[in-house]
Coordinates of C-alpha atoms in Angstrom, one line a residue:
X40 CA 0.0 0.0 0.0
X41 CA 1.1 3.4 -0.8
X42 CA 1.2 6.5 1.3
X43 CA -1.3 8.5 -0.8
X44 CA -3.6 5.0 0.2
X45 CA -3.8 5.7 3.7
X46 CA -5.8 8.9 3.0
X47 CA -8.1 7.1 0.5
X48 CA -9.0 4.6 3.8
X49 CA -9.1 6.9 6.5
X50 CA -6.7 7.6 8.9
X51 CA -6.4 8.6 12.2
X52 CA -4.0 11.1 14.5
X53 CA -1.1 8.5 15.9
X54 CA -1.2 10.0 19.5
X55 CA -1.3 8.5 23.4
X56 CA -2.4 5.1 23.2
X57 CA -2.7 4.6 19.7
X58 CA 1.1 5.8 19.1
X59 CA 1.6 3.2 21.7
X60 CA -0.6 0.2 19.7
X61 CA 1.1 1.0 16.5
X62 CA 4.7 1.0 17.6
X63 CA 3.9 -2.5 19.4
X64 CA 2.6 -3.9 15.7
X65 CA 5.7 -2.5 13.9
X66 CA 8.9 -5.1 13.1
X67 CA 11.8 -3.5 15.5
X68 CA 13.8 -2.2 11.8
X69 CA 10.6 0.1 11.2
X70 CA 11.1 1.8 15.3
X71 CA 13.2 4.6 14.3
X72 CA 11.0 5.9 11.2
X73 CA 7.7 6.5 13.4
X74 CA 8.1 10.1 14.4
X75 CA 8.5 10.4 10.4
X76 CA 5.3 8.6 9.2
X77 CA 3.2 10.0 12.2
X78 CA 3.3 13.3 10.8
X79 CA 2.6 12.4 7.0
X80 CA -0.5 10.2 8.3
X81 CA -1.7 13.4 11.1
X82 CA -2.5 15.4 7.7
X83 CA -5.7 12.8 7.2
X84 CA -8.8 13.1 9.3
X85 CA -8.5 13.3 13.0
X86 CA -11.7 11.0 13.4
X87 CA -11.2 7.4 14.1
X88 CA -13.8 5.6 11.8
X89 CA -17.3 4.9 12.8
X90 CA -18.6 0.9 12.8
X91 CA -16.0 -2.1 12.1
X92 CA -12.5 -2.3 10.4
X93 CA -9.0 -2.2 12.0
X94 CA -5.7 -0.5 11.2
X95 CA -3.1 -1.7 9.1
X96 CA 0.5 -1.2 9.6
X97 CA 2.8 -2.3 6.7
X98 CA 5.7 -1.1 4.8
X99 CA 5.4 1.2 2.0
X100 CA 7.2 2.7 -0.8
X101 CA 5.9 5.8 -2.7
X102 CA 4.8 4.8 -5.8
X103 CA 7.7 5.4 -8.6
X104 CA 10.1 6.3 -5.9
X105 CA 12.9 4.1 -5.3
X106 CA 15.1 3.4 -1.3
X107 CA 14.4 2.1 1.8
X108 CA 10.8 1.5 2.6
X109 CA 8.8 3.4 5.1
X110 CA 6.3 2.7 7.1
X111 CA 2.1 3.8 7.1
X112 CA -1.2 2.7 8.9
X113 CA -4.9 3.2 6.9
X114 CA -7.5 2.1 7.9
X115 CA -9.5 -1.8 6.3
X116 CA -13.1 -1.4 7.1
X117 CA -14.9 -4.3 7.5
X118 CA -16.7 -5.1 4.3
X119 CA -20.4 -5.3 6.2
X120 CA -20.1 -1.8 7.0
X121 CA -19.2 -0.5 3.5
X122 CA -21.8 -2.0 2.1
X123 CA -24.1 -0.3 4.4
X124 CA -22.4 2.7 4.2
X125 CA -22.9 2.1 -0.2
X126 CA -26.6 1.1 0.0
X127 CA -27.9 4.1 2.3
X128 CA -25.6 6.1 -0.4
X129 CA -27.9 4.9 -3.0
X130 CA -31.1 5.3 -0.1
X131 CA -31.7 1.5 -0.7
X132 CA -33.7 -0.6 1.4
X133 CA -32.2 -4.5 1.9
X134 CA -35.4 -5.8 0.3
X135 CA -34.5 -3.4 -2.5
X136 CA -31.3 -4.3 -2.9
X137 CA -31.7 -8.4 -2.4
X138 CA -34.0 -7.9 -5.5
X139 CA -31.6 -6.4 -7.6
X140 CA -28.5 -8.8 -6.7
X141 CA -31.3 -11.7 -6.1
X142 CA -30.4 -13.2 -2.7
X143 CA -32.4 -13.3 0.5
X144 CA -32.5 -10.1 2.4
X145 CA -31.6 -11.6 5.3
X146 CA -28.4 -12.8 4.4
X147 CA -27.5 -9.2 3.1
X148 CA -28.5 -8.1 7.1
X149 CA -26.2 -10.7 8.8
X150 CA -23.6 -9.3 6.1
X151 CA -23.9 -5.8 7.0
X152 CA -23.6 -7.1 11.0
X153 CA -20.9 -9.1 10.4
X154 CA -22.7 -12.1 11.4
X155 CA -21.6 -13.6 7.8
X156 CA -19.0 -13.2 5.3
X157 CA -18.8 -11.2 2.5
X158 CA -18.7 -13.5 -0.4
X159 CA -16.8 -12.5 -3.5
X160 CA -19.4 -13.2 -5.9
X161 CA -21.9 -11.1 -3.5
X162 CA -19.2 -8.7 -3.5
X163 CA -19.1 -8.6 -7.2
X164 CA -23.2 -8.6 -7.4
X165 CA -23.5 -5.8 -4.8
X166 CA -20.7 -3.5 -6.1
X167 CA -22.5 -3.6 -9.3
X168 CA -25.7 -3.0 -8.4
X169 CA -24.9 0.0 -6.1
X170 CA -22.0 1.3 -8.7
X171 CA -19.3 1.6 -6.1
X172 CA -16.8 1.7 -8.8
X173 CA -15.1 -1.6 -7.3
X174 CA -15.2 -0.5 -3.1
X175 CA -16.8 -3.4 -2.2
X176 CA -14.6 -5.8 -4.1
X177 CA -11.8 -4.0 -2.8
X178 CA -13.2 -4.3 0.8
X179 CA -14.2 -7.4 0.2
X180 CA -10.3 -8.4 -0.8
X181 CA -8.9 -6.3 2.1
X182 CA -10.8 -9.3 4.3
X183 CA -9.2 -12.0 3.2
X184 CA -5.9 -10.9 3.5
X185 CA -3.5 -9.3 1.0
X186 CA -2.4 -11.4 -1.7
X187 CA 0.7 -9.6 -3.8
X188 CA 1.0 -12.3 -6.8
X189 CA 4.6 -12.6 -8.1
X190 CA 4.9 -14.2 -11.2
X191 CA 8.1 -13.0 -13.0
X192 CA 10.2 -15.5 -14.3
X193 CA 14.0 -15.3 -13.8
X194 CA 15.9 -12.6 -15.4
X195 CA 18.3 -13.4 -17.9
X196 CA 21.3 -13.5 -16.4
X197 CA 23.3 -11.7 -19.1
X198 CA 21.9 -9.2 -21.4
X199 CA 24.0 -7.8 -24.0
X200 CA 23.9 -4.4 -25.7
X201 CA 20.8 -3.2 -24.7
X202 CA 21.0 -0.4 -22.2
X203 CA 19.7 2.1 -24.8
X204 CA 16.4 -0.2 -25.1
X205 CA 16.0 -0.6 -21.6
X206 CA 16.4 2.9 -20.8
X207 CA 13.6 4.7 -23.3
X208 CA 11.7 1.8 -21.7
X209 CA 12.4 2.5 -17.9
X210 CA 11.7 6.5 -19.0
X211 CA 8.5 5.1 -20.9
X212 CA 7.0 3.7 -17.7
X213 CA 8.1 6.3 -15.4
X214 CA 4.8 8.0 -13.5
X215 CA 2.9 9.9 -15.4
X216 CA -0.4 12.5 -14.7
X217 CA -2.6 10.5 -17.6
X218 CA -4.9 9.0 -15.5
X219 CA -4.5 6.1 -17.5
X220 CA -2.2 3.0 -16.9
X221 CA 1.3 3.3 -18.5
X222 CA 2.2 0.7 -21.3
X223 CA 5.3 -0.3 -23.5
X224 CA 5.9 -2.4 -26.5
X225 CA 8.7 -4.2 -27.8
X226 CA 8.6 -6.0 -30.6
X227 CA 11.3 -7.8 -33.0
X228 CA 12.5 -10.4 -35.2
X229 CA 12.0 -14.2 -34.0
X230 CA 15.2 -14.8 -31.8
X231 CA 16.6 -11.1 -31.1
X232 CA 15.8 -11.4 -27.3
X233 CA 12.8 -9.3 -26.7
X234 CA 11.4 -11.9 -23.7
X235 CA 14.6 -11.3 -22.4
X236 CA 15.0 -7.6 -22.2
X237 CA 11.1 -7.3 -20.9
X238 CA 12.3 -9.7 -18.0
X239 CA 15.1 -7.5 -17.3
X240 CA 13.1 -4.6 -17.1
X241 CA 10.4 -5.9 -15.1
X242 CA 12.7 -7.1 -12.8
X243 CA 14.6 -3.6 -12.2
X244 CA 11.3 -2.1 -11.9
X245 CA 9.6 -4.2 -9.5
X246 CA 10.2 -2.2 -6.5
X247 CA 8.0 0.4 -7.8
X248 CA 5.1 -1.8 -7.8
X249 CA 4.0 -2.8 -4.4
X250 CA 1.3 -5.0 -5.0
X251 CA 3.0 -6.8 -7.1
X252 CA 3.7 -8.5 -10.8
X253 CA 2.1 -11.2 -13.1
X254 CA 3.1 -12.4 -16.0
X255 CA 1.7 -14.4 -19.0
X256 CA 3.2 -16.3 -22.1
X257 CA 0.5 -16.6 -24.7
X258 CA 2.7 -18.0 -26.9
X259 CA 1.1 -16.3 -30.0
X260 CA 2.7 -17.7 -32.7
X261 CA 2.8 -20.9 -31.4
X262 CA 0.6 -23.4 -32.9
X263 CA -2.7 -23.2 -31.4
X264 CA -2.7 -25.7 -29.1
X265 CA -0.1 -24.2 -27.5
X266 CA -1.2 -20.7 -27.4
X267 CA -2.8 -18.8 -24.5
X268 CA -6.2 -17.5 -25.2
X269 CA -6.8 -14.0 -23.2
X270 CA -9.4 -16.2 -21.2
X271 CA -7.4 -18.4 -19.9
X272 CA -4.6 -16.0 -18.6
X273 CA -7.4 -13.8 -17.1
X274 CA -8.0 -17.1 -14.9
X275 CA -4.4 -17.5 -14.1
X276 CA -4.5 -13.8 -13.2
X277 CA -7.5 -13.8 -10.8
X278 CA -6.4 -16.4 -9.1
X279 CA -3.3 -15.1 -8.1
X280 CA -4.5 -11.9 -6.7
X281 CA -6.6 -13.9 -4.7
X282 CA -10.2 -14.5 -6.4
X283 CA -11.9 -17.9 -5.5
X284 CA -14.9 -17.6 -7.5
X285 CA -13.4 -16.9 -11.5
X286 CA -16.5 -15.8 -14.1
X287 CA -17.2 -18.3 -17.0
X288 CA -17.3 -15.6 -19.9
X289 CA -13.8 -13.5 -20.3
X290 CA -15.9 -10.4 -20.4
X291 CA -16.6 -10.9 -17.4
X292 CA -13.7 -11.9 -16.0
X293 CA -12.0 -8.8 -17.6
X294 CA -14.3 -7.1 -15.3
X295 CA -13.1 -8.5 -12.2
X296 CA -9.7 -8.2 -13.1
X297 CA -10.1 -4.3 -13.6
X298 CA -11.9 -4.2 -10.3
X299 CA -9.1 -6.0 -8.3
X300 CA -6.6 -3.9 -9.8
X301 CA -8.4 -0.5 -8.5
X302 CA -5.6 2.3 -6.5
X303 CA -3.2 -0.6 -7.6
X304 CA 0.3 -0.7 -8.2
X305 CA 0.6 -3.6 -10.1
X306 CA 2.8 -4.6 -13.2
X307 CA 1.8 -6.6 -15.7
X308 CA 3.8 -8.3 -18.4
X309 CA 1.8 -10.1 -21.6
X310 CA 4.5 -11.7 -23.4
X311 CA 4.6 -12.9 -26.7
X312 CA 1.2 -11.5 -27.8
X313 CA -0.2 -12.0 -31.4
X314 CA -3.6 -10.2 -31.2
X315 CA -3.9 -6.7 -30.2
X316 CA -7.7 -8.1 -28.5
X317 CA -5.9 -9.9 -26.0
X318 CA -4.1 -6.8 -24.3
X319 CA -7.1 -5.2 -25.1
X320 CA -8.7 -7.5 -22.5
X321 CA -5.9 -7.4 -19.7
X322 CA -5.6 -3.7 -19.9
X323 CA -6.3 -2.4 -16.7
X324 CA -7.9 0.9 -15.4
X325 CA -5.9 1.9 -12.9
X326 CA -3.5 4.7 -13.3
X327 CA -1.3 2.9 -11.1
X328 CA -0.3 -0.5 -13.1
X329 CA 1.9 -0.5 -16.1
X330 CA 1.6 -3.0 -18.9
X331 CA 4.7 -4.4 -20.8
X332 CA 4.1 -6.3 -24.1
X333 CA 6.5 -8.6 -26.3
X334 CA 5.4 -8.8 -30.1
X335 CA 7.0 -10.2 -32.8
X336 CA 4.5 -8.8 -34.6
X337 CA 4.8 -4.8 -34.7
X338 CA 1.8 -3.0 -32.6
X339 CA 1.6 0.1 -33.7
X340 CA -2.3 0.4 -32.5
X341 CA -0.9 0.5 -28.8
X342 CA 1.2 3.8 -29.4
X343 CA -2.3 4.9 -30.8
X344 CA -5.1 3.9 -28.4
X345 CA -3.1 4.0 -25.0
X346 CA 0.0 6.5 -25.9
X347 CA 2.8 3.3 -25.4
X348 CA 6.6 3.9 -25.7
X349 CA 7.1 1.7 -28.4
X350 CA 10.9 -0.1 -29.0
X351 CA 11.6 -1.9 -31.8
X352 CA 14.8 -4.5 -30.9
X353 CA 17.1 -5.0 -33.6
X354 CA 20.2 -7.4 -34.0
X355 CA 23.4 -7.1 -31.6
X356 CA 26.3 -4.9 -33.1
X357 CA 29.0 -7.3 -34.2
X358 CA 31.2 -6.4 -31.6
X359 CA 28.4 -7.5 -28.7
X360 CA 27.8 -10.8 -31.0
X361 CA 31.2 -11.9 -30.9
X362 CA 31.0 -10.9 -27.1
X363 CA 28.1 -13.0 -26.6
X364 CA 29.7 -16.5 -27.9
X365 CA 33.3 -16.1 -26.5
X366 CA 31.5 -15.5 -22.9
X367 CA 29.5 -19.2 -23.7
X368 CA 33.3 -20.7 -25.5
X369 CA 35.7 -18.8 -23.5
X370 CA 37.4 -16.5 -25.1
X371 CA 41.1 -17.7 -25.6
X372 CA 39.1 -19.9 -28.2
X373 CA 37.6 -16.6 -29.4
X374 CA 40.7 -14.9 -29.8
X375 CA 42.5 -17.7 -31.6
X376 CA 39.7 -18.5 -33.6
X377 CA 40.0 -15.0 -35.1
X378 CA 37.9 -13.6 -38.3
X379 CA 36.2 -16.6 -38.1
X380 CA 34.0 -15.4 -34.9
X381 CA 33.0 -12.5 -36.9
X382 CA 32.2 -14.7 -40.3
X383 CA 29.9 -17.2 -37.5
X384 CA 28.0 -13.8 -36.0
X385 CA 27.6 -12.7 -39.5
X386 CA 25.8 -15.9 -40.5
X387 CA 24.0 -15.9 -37.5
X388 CA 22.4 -12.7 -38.5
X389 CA 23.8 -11.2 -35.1
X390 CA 20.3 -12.8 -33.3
X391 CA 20.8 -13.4 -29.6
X392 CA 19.2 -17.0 -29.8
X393 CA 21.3 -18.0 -32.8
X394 CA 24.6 -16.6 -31.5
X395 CA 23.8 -18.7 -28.5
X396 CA 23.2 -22.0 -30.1
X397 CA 25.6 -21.5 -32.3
X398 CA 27.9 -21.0 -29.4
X399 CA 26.4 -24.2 -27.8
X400 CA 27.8 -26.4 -30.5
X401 CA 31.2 -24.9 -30.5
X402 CA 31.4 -25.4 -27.0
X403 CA 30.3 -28.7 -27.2
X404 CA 33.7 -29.5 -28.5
X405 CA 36.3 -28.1 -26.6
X406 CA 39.8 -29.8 -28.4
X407 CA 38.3 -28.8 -32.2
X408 CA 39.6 -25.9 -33.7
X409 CA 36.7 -22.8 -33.9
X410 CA 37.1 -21.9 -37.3
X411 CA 36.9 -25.8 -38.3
X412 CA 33.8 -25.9 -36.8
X413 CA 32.9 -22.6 -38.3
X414 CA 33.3 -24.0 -41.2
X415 CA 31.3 -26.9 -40.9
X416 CA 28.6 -24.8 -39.8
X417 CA 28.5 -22.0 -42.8
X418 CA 26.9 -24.8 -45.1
X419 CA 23.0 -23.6 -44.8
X420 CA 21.3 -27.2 -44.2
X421 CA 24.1 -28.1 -41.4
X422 CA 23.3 -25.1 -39.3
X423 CA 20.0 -25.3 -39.4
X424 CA 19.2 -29.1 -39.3
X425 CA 22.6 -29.8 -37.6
X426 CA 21.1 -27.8 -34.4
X427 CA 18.4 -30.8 -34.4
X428 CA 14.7 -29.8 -33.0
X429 CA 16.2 -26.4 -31.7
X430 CA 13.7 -23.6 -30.5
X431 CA 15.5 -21.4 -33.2
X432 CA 14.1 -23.3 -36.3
X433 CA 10.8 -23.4 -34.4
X434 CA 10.5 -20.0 -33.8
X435 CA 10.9 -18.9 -37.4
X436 CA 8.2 -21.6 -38.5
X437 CA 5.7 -20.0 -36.3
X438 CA 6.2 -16.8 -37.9
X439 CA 5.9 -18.2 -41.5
X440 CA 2.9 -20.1 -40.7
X441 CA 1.3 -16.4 -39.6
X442 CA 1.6 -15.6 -43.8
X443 CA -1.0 -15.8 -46.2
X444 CA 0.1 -18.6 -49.0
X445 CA 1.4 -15.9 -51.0
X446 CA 3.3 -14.1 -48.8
X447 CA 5.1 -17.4 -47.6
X448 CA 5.6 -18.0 -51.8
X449 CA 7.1 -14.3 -51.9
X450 CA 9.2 -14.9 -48.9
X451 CA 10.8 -18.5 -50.4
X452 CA 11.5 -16.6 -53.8
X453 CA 13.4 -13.3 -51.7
X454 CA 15.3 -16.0 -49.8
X455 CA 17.0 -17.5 -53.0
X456 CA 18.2 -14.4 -54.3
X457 CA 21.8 -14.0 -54.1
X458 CA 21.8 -11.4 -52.4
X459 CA 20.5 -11.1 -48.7
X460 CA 18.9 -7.2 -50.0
X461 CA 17.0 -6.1 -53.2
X462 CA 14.6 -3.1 -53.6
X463 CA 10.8 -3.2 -53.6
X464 CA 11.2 -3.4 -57.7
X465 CA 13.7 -5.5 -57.9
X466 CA 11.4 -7.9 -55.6
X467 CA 8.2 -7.5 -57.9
X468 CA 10.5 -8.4 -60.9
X469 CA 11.7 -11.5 -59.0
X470 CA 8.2 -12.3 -57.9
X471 CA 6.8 -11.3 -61.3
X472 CA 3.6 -9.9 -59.8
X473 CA 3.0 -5.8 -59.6
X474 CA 5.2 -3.4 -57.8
X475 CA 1.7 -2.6 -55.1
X476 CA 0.8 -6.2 -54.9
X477 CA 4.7 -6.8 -53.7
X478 CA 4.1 -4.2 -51.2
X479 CA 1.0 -5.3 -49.5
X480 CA 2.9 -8.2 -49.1
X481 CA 5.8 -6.8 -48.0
X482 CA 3.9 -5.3 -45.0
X483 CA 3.0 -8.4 -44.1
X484 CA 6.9 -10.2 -44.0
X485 CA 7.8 -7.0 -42.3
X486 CA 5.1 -7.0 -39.2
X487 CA 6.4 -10.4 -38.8
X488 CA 9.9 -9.0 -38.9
X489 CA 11.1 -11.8 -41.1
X490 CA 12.2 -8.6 -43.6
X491 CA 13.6 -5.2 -43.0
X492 CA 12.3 -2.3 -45.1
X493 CA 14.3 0.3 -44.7
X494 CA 13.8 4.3 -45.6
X495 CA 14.9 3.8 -48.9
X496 CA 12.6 1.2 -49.6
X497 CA 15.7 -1.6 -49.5
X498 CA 14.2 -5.1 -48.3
X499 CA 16.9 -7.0 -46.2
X500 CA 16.7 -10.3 -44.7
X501 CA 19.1 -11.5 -42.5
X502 CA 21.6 -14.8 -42.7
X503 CA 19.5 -17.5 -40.3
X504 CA 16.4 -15.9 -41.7
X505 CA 17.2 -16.5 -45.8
X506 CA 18.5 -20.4 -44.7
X507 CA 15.3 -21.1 -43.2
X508 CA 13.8 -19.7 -46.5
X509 CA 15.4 -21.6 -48.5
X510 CA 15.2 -24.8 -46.3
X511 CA 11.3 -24.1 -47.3
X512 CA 11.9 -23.8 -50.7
X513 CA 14.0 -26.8 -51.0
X514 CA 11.1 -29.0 -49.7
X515 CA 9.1 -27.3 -52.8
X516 CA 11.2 -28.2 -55.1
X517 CA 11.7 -32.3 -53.4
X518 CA 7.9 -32.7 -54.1
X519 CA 7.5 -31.2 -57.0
X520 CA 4.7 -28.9 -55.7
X521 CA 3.9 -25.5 -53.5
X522 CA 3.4 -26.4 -49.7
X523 CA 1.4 -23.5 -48.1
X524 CA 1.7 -22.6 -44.9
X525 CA -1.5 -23.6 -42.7
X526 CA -4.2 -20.9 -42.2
X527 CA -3.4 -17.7 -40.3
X528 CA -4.0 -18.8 -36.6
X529 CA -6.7 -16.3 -34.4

């Protein structure tokens, strides 16, 4: 909870024997800071609330500020006696109000007199009906105990070469005054590391977000039994922030989810993400949470509808490649192994995940000379089929099997071109289809990121990229006929 928190709840003047009562309920590290968070909570009301609750004492950070927690008191009121305090709001009698959430009056009475439990679905049912804008589900969840979900996998434990990236992203999430939640987007090419710098940024940022962090893989160019469907993460979601009673329909679970996350400081990571209707979904409505989404599909709709700082990761610099690989083979083997590092990164197309498993099978013979192994390696079909059912060749299939069946033909022709870049005319000679028919399907290679367009209208692809290409096009040409790529998955 967050100093500016204690004021939404209520507070209370920390003097005589409530100084006394508070101090005893403090850990003995939080002693010395009392005389400091006294005064901030004195500014509330002087008035100890009316009917049943308690005071909370807990440590708290500021939200967006960084250091040594302190430590604050609000008051939890007992959910009976906010939803008395809602109903006479709305001059409801119980009769009226156990005919609009359909329960028994009498029930709502013992609720109210805390003779019985708040439920969460009667939480839910009431909060609606009286549109208190989430208080009762809130009150509801204060009653059962805080529940600060942590869901963050591991950081990477080395991330090269991207300190630029991860600061316009650390600047993009700072606090803002929009009212709305803060969001970010990476997106990339298949294999440039873009799960692996969200992790690390989520991770340096977590202190800022008390209540805590989930995370969800939806695997969204996966093949669709192994996708996520916005559904199904919205019930891994509510049941780690506590919920024990999850909707049916994910409209309605979206619902609960933006309830619970009310005056939250929670951060949210959705990586992987192939339709923009799934972050739709998760997005929350508190000003407090921040969304971070991985794409390798580009989402420029996110910069448009919620104002996100959008980063687009690109390949390592050769330098950082060759960095990357001696760190995995050591690098006397680097330095001996000489231009032949730099030739390896170059076929690699400089991606993070290729450099790595390219690095793998180097190291997995330690007395062979590097730039023999190189060498056995620069042949297309050995590096690609040599790495056996690696996540690398996977990767790139999931992207192609996003493609319409001409778009995957267009991509197989551009990968057996001599050269790894041609210009857009160049390309609709190749294809021998129309200049604006090759562009429409350039757009499509391109949000996939299995092409680069630059400002001069150059289409690139890179090494690993083109050898997967032409890995397709080779099965073509084995059985004497087109394979297309399955349909476009939801």
């Amino acid at each position: 909870m967050a100093i500016d928190e204690v004021e939404t709840h209520g507070t209370c003047r920390l003097v005589g024997g409530w100084l006394s009562r508070v101090r005893r309920g403090l850990p003995p590290e939080a002693s010395g800071d009392v005389t400091q968070w006294r005064t901030r909570v004195a500014r509330g009301p002087s008035d100890v609330p009316r009917g049943g609750g308690r005071f909370e004492v807990g440590s708290v950070r500021p939200s967006g500020e960084t250091g040594t927690a302190t430590w604050g008191v609000r008051w939890a009121v007992n959910p009976g006696v906010e939803l008395r305090t809602w109903r006479a709001r709305r001059r409801l009698s119980l009769r009226a109000l156990a005919s609009r959430v359909s329960c028994d009056y009498g029930y709502l009475g013992k609720i109210e007199n805390g003779k019985a439990n708040l439920t969460q679905g009667m939480a839910v049912a009431c909060d609606q009906a009286l549109g208190a804008n989430g208080a009762l589900i809130r009150a509801w969840k204060t009653a059962q105990g805080s529940v600060r979900p942590a869901q963050l996998p591991a950081a990477p434990a080395l991330l090269l070469g991207r300190e630029n990236e991860l600061a316009a992203l650390a600047a993009g999430l700072r606090s803002r005054d929009t009212g709305s939640p803060r969001v970010a987007a990476i997106d990339g090419a298949a294999g440039v590391g873009k799960t692996a710098l969200a992790l690390r940024l989520a991770h340096d940022i977590s202190h800022q977000y008390v209540d805590g962090h989930l995370y969800a893989d939806f695997g969204g160019f996966a093949p669709p039994e192994k996708a996520a469907s916005a559904g199904k993460v919205l019930m891994s979601f509510l049941t780690a922030m506590g919920a024990t009673l999850v909707p049916d329909t994910a409209v309605e679970r979206a619902s609960l989810y933006r309830s619970l996350l009310i005056e939250r400081n929670t951060l949210i990571v959705l990586d992987n993400v192939n339709d923009l209707d799934d972050v739709e979904q998760l997005m929350p409505a508190s000003p407090g949470c921040a969304v971070l989404v991985t794409s390798r599909r580009a989402l420029p709709s996110l910069v448009a509808r919620h104002n996100a700082t959008r980063v687009v990761v690109r390949p390592l610099s050769e330098d950082k490649s060759i960095e990357l690989m001696s760190i995995v083979i050591g690098n006397d083997r680097a330095e001996a192994a000489g231009e032949a590092m730099a030739m390896l990164a170059r076929r690699c197309g400089h991606l993070p995940l290729a450099l790595a498993l390219a690095a793998e099978q180097i190291a997995m013979y330690p007395n062979r000379p590097v730039v023999e192994l190189v060498d056995e390696m620069i042949d297309d079909e050995d590096r690609l089929r040599a790495w056996g059912n690696t996540n690398l060749r996977e990767v790139l299939s999931w992207s192609y099997r996003n493609l319409s069946p001409d778009a995957a033909l267009l991509f197989q022709v551009f990968s057996q071109h001599r050269d790894s870049h041609l210009s857009v005319a160049a390309a609709a000679a190749l294809a021998g289809v129309p200049a604006l028919q090759v562009r429409r399907l350039l757009h499509q290679l391109a949000s996939l990121h299995l092409v680069e367009i630059d400002s001069d209208q150059v289409i690139r692809l890179h090494e690993v990229v083109r050898a997967y290409g032409r890995d397709l096009a080779t099965a073509v040409d084995a059985e004497e006929q087109r394979i297309w790529p399955p349909p476009t998955v939801a």
